[in-house]
PDB file of C-alpha atoms and ligand atoms in Angstrom:
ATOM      1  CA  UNK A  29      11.854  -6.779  14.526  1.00 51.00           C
ATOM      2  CA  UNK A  30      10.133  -3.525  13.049  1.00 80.00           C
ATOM      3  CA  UNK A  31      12.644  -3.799   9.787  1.00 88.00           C
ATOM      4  CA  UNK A  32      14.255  -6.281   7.812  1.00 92.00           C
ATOM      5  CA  UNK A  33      17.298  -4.830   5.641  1.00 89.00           C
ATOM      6  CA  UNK A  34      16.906  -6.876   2.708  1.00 95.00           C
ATOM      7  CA  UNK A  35      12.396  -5.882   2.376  1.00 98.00           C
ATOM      8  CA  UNK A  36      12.471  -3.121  -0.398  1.00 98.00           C
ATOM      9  CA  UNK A  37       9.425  -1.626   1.295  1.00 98.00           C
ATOM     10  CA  UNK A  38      11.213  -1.476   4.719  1.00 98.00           C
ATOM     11  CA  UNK A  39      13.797   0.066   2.564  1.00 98.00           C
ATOM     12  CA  UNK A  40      11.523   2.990   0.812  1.00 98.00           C
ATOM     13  CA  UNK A  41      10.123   3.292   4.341  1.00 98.00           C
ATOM     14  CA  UNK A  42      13.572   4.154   5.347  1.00 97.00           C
ATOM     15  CA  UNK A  43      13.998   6.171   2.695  1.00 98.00           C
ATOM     16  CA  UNK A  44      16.958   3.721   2.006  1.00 97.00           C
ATOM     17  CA  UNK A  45      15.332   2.888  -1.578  1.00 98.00           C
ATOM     18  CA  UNK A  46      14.397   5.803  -3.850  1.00 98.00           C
ATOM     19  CA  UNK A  47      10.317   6.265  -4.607  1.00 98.00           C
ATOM     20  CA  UNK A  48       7.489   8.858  -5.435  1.00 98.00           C
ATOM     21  CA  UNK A  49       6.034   9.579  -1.587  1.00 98.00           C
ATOM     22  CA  UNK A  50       2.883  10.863  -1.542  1.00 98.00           C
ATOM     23  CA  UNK A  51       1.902  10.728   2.077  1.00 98.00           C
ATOM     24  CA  UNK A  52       3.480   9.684   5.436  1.00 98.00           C
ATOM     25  CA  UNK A  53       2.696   9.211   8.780  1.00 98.00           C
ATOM     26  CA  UNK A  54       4.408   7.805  12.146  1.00 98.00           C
ATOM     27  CA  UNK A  55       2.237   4.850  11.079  1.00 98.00           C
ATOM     28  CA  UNK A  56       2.314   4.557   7.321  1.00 98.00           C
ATOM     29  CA  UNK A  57       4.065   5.696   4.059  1.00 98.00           C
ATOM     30  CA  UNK A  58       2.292   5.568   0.618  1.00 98.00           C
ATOM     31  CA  UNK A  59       4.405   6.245  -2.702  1.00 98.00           C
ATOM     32  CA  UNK A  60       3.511   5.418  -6.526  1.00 98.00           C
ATOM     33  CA  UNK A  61       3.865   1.943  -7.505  1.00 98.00           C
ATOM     34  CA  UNK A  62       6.800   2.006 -10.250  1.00 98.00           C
ATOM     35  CA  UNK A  63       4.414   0.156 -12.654  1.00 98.00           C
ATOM     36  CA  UNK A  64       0.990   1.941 -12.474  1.00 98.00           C
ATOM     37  CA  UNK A  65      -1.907  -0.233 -13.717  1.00 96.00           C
ATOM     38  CA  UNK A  66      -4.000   2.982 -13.859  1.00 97.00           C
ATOM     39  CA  UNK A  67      -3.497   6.997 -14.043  1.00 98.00           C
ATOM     40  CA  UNK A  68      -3.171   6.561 -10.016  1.00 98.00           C
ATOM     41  CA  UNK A  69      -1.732   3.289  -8.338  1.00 98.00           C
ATOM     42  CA  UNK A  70      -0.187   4.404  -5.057  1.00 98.00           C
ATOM     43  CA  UNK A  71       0.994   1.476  -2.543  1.00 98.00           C
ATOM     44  CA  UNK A  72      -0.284   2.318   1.018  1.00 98.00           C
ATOM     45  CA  UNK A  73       2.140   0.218   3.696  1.00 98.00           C
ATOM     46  CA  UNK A  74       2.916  -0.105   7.503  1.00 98.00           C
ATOM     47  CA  UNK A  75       5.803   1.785   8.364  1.00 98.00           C
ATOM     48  CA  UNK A  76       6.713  -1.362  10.716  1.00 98.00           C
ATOM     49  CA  UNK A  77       7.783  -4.573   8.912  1.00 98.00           C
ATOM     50  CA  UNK A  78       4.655  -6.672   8.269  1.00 98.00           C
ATOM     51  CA  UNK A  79       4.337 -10.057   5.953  1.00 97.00           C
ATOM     52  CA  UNK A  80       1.039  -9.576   4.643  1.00 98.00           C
ATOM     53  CA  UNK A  81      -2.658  -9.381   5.673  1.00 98.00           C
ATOM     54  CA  UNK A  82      -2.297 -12.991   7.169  1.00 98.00           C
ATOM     55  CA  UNK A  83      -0.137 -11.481  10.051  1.00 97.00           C
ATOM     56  CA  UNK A  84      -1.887  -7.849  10.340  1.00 97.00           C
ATOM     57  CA  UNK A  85      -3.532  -9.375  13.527  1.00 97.00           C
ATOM     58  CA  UNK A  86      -0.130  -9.331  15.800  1.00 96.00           C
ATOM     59  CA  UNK A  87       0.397  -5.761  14.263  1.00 96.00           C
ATOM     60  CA  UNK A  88      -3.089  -4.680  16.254  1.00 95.00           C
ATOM     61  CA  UNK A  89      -5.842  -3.344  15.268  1.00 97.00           C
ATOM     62  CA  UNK A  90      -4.621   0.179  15.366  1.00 98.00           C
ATOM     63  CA  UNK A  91      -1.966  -0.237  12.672  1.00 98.00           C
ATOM     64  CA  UNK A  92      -5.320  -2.006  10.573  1.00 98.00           C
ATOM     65  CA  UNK A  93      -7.132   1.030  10.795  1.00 98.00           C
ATOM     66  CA  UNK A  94      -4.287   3.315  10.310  1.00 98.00           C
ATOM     67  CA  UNK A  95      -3.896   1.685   6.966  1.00 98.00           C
ATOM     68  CA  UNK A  96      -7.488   1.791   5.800  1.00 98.00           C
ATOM     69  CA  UNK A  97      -8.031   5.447   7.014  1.00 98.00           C
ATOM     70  CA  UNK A  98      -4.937   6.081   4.810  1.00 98.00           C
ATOM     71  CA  UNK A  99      -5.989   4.343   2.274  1.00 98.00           C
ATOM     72  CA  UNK A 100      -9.293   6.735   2.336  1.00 98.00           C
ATOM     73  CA  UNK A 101      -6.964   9.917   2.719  1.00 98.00           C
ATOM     74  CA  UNK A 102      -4.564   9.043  -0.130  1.00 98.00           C
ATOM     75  CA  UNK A 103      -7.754   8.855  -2.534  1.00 98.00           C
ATOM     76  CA  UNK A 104      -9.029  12.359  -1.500  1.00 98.00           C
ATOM     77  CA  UNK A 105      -5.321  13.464  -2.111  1.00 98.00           C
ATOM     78  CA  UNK A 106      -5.194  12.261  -4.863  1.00 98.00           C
ATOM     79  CA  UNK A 107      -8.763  13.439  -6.156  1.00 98.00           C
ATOM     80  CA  UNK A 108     -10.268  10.213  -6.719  1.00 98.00           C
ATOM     81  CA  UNK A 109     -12.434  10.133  -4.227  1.00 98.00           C
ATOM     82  CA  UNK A 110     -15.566  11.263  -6.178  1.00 98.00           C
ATOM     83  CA  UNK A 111     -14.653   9.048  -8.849  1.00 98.00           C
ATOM     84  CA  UNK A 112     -14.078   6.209  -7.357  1.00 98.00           C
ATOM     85  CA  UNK A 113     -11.221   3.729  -6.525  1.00 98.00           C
ATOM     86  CA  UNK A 114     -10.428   0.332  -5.547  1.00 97.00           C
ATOM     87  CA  UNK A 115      -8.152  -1.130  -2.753  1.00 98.00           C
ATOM     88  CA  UNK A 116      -6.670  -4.516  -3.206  1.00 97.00           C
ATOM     89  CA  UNK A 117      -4.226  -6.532  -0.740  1.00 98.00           C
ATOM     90  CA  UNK A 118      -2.623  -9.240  -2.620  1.00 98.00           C
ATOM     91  CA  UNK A 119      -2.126 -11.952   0.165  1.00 98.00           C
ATOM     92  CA  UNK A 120      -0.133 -15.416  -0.864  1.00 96.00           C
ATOM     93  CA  UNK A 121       0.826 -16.963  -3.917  1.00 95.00           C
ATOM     94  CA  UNK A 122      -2.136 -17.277  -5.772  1.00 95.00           C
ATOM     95  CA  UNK A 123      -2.927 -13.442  -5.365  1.00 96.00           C
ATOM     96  CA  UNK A 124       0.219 -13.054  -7.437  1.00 94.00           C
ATOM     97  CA  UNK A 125       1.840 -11.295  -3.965  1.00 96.00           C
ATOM     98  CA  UNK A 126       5.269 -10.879  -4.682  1.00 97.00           C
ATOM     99  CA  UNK A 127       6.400  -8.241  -2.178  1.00 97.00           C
ATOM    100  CA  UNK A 128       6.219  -9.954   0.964  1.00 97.00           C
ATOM    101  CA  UNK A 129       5.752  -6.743   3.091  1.00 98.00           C
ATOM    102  CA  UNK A 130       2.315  -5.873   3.819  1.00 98.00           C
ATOM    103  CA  UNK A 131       0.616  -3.082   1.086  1.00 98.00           C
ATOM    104  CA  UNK A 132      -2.696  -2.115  -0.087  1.00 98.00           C
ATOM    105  CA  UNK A 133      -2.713  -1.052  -3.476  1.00 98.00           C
ATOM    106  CA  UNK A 134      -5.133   1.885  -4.300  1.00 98.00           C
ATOM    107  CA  UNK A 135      -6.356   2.230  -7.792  1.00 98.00           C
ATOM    108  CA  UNK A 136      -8.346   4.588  -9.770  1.00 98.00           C
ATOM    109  CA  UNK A 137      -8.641   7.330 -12.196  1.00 98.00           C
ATOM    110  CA  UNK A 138     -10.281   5.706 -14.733  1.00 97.00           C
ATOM    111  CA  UNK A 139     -13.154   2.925 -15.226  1.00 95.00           C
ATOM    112  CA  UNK A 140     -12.411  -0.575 -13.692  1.00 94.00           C
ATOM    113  CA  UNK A 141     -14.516  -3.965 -14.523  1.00 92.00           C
ATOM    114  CA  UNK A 142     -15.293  -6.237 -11.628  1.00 90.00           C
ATOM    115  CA  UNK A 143     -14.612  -9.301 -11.195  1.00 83.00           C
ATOM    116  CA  UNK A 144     -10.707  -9.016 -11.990  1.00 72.00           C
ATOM    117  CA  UNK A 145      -8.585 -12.151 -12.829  1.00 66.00           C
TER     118      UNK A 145
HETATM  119  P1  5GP B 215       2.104  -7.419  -5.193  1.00 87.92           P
HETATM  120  O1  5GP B 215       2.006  -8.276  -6.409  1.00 87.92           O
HETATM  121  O2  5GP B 215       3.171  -7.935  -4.230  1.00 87.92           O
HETATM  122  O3  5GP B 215       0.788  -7.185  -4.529  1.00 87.92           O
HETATM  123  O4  5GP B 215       2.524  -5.997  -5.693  1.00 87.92           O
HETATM  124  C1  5GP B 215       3.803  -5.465  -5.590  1.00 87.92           C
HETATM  125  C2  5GP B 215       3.784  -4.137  -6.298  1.00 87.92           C
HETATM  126  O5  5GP B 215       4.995  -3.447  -6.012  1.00 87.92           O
HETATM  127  C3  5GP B 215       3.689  -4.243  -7.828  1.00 87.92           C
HETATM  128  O6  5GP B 215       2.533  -3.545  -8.286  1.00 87.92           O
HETATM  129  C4  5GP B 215       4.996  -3.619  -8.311  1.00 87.92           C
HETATM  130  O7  5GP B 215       4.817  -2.868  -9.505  1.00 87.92           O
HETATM  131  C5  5GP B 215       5.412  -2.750  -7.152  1.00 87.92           C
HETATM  132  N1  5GP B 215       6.837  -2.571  -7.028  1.00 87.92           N
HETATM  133  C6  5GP B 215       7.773  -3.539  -7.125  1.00 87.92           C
HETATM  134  N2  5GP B 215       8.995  -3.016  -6.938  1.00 87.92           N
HETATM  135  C7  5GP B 215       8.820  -1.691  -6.715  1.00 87.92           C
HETATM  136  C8  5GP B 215       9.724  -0.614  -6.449  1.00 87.92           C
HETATM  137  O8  5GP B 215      10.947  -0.769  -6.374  1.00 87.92           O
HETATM  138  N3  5GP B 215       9.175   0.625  -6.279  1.00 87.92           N
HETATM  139  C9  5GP B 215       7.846   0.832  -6.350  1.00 87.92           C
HETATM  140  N4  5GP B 215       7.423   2.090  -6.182  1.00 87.92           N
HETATM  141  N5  5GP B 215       6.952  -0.154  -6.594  1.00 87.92           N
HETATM  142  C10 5GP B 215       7.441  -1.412  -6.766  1.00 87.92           C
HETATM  143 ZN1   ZN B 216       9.478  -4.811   5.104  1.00 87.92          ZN
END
């Protein structure tokens, strides 16, 4: 099934679920995550109901790539690309996933420390 009625991202893919859309595509939709951890958090997802990273590979490759290459686009969008950002896919429980429908987040606009956590 390519959406499940009760996923809030299906939802805001849908545009079922009210959200702050930045880009879309016939593959993907990104839109600001409600509680930014930095000046720009923007969630990048599959348009198509996916769990999470762990089951990206039945998706195909295409729909992988599609997210990355997003990912990449959303930055320059968003005029980070200079700068610098981070992408981060939370994946299971000790990730602190909570929205099980596949996103990358993309971070930036200001100085980040690495390791997190
Ligand atoms: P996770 O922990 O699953 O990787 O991240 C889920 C993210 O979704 C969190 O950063 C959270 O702030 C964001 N989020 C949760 N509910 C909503 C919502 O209704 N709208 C938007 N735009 N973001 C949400
Ligand atoms: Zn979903």
């Amino acid at each position: 099934m390519d959406s499940h009625p009760e996923c809030l991202f299906c939802k805001i893919v849908a545009r079922a679920a009210p959200a702050q859309i930045v880009y879309h595509d016939e593959w993907v939709t990104a839109f600001r995550d409600i509680h930014p951890a930095a000046p720009v958090h923007v969630l990048i997802v599959p348009n198509r109901h996916v769990a999470g990273l762990n089951e990206l590979a039945e998706a195909g490759t295409d729909l992988a790539a599609r997210l990355l290459l997003a990912a990449a686009d959303v930055a320059h969008r968003e005029g980070v690309h200079q700068s610098g950002y981070r992408v981060i896919i939370n994946t299971g429980a000790d990730s602190g996933q909570i929205v099980l429908h596949l996103h990358l987040h993309l971070i930036g606009g200001q100085h980040m420390r690495y390791p997190i956590g």
